[in-house]
GROMACS .gro file of C-alpha atoms in nm:
model
  165
    1MET     CA    1   5.320   7.032  -6.221
    2ARG     CA    2   5.068   6.761  -6.128
    3ARG     CA    3   4.755   6.847  -5.932
    4LEU     CA    4   4.564   6.623  -5.699
    5VAL     CA    5   4.255   6.673  -5.490
    6ALA     CA    6   4.202   6.460  -5.185
    7LEU     CA    7   3.854   6.471  -5.039
    8GLY     CA    8   3.827   6.119  -4.931
    9LEU     CA    9   3.935   5.774  -4.837
   10THR     CA   10   4.172   5.721  -5.126
   11THR     CA   11   4.364   5.976  -5.324
   12VAL     CA   12   4.435   5.898  -5.685
   13LEU     CA   13   4.671   6.085  -5.918
   14ALA     CA   14   4.510   6.214  -6.235
   15GLY     CA   15   4.337   6.540  -6.312
   16ALA     CA   16   4.220   6.533  -5.949
   17THR     CA   17   4.018   6.261  -5.787
   18ALA     CA   18   3.818   6.247  -5.469
   19VAL     CA   19   3.649   5.958  -5.304
   20ALA     CA   20   3.350   5.940  -5.077
   21ALA     CA   21   3.066   5.705  -5.002
   22VAL     CA   22   2.726   5.866  -4.999
   23ASN     CA   23   2.367   5.769  -4.944
   24PRO     CA   24   2.179   6.061  -5.100
   25ALA     CA   25   1.839   5.898  -5.050
   26SER     CA   26   1.886   5.917  -4.676
   27ALA     CA   27   1.710   6.194  -4.483
   28THR     CA   28   1.964   6.169  -4.201
   29PRO     CA   29   2.195   6.455  -4.104
   30ARG     CA   30   2.543   6.486  -4.253
   31VAL     CA   31   2.784   6.209  -4.166
   32SER     CA   32   3.156   6.277  -4.127
   33LEU     CA   33   3.368   6.032  -4.327
   34ARG     CA   34   3.642   5.878  -4.113
   35ASN     CA   35   3.992   5.809  -4.247
   36ASN     CA   36   3.936   6.053  -4.529
   37GLN     CA   37   4.217   6.303  -4.499
   38ALA     CA   38   4.540   6.288  -4.695
   39SER     CA   39   4.836   6.226  -4.465
   40TRP     CA   40   5.037   6.494  -4.647
   41ALA     CA   41   4.769   6.762  -4.593
   42THR     CA   42   4.945   6.921  -4.295
   43ALA     CA   43   4.999   7.279  -4.184
   44THR     CA   44   5.367   7.245  -4.277
   45HIS     CA   45   5.282   7.173  -4.641
   46ARG     CA   46   4.986   7.415  -4.670
   47LYS     CA   47   5.047   7.699  -4.917
   48GLY     CA   48   4.706   7.867  -4.915
   49ALA     CA   49   4.348   7.828  -5.023
   50ALA     CA   50   4.261   7.653  -5.348
   51ASP     CA   51   4.113   7.875  -5.618
   52PRO     CA   52   3.735   7.830  -5.577
   53HIS     CA   53   3.683   7.884  -5.951
   54SER     CA   54   3.929   7.616  -6.066
   55SER     CA   55   3.790   7.286  -6.184
   56VAL     CA   56   3.808   6.957  -6.006
   57SER     CA   57   3.734   6.597  -6.104
   58LEU     CA   58   3.625   6.349  -5.843
   59ARG     CA   59   3.477   6.006  -5.788
   60VAL     CA   60   3.203   5.909  -5.548
   61TYR     CA   61   3.241   5.541  -5.460
   62LEU     CA   62   2.926   5.349  -5.377
   63ARG     CA   63   2.895   5.085  -5.108
   64LEU     CA   64   2.864   4.724  -5.224
   65ARG     CA   65   2.526   4.558  -5.189
   66ASN     CA   66   2.530   4.271  -4.940
   67ASN     CA   67   2.858   4.409  -4.809
   68THR     CA   68   2.884   4.171  -4.512
   69GLN     CA   69   2.810   3.872  -4.733
   70ALA     CA   70   3.075   3.987  -4.985
   71ALA     CA   71   3.333   4.012  -4.705
   72SER     CA   72   3.244   3.661  -4.584
   73LEU     CA   73   3.273   3.528  -4.939
   74ALA     CA   74   3.616   3.686  -4.982
   75GLN     CA   75   3.730   3.526  -4.658
   76SER     CA   76   3.598   3.181  -4.752
   77LEU     CA   77   3.759   3.195  -5.097
   78ASN     CA   78   4.097   3.226  -4.927
   79ASP     CA   79   4.038   2.973  -4.647
   80PRO     CA   80   4.172   2.624  -4.737
   81THR     CA   81   3.925   2.466  -4.491
   82SER     CA   82   3.624   2.624  -4.664
   83ALA     CA   83   3.410   2.446  -4.925
   84SER     CA   84   3.428   2.774  -5.122
   85TYR     CA   85   3.809   2.776  -5.128
   86HIS     CA   86   3.922   2.905  -5.470
   87GLN     CA   87   3.564   2.879  -5.606
   88TYR     CA   88   3.580   3.227  -5.757
   89LEU     CA   89   3.285   3.411  -5.907
   90SER     CA   90   3.294   3.545  -6.260
   91GLY     CA   91   3.278   3.921  -6.300
   92SER     CA   92   2.914   3.904  -6.404
   93GLN     CA   93   2.826   3.680  -6.106
   94PHE     CA   94   2.992   3.924  -5.868
   95ARG     CA   95   2.819   4.228  -6.025
   96LYS     CA   96   2.480   4.053  -6.010
   97SER     CA   97   2.514   3.983  -5.637
   98TYR     CA   98   2.722   4.270  -5.501
   99SER     CA   99   2.753   4.571  -5.732
  100PRO     CA  100   2.557   4.885  -5.650
  101THR     CA  101   2.233   4.902  -5.849
  102SER     CA  102   2.150   5.140  -6.132
  103GLY     CA  103   1.909   5.300  -5.884
  104ASP     CA  104   2.204   5.367  -5.650
  105VAL     CA  105   2.394   5.526  -5.938
  106ALA     CA  106   2.090   5.737  -6.034
  107ALA     CA  107   2.049   5.858  -5.674
  108VAL     CA  108   2.416   5.957  -5.644
  109SER     CA  109   2.406   6.126  -5.986
  110ALA     CA  110   2.096   6.323  -5.883
  111TRP     CA  111   2.267   6.427  -5.558
  112LEU     CA  112   2.579   6.538  -5.747
  113LYS     CA  113   2.364   6.751  -5.978
  114SER     CA  114   2.176   6.897  -5.681
  115VAL     CA  115   2.503   7.019  -5.525
  116GLY     CA  116   2.630   7.180  -5.846
  117LEU     CA  117   2.854   6.903  -5.978
  118THR     CA  118   2.824   6.731  -6.316
  119PRO     CA  119   2.809   6.350  -6.301
  120GLY     CA  120   3.005   6.163  -6.565
  121TYR     CA  121   3.150   5.820  -6.626
  122VAL     CA  122   3.022   5.516  -6.435
  123PRO     CA  123   3.206   5.184  -6.485
  124GLN     CA  124   3.016   4.868  -6.577
  125ASN     CA  125   3.036   4.746  -6.217
  126ASN     CA  126   2.870   5.068  -6.084
  127PHE     CA  127   3.141   5.103  -5.819
  128TYR     CA  128   3.164   5.480  -5.859
  129VAL     CA  129   3.025   5.788  -6.029
  130SER     CA  130   3.280   6.035  -6.159
  131ALA     CA  131   3.196   6.404  -6.153
  132THR     CA  132   3.339   6.742  -6.240
  133GLY     CA  133   3.278   7.091  -6.116
  134SER     CA  134   3.436   7.385  -5.943
  135VAL     CA  135   3.644   7.366  -5.627
  136ALA     CA  136   3.372   7.577  -5.460
  137ALA     CA  137   3.097   7.329  -5.555
  138ALA     CA  138   3.302   7.028  -5.438
  139ALA     CA  139   3.392   7.202  -5.112
  140SER     CA  140   3.027   7.284  -5.048
  141ALA     CA  141   2.906   6.935  -5.142
  142PHE     CA  142   3.143   6.766  -4.898
  143ASN     CA  143   3.140   7.046  -4.635
  144VAL     CA  144   3.516   7.108  -4.650
  145HIS     CA  145   3.762   7.386  -4.730
  146LEU     CA  146   4.018   7.299  -4.998
  147SER     CA  147   4.377   7.419  -4.975
  148ARG     CA  148   4.692   7.391  -5.185
  149TYR     CA  149   4.983   7.187  -5.051
  150ALA     CA  150   5.345   7.156  -5.167
  151VAL     CA  151   5.453   6.794  -5.146
  152ARG     CA  152   5.751   6.637  -5.326
  153ASN     CA  153   5.770   6.911  -5.590
  154LEU     CA  154   5.398   6.881  -5.662
  155THR     CA  155   5.116   7.123  -5.594
  156LEU     CA  156   4.828   6.923  -5.452
  157ARG     CA  157   4.481   7.017  -5.332
  158ALA     CA  158   4.317   6.858  -5.033
  159ALA     CA  159   4.049   6.911  -4.775
  160ASP     CA  160   4.154   7.080  -4.452
  161SER     CA  161   3.908   6.869  -4.253
  162ARG     CA  162   3.711   6.547  -4.278
  163PRO     CA  163   3.454   6.551  -4.558
  164SER     CA  164   3.093   6.476  -4.481
  165VAL     CA  165   2.787   6.378  -4.680
   0.00000   0.00000   0.00000
């Protein structure tokens, strides 16, 4: 039986993955993350609460730096009337201009530790920080309740409400 946890914007099959964008350095109140519930997490499919002591793996995706500029660049690269049409950046050029910084990664990692999760792998592009911990710690960190759902012969875990950070 495969297990999946959906806490966020995208659900990914594998030992359980969750996605959220956070700004732990911010002193603002919690922000509810829109479009972050799995479509299959419905009352019809709900089979009960997830075991709070079971383990979960998740990913916290970081926002791109210069996000608006990156979106404009992507548009111009695909616009035949643009001088930038098909003038693609190398991976290192893109990371230098748009990837989250090591400071961003450090801040998210510190936040994850502070909420009882263990930060792990970070790809070279700093797009996300993976983490592990208990269902209870993840539920508390993202202010959700996790339940089990039966979907297409799979037992999946997902948040019953929108996560927040």
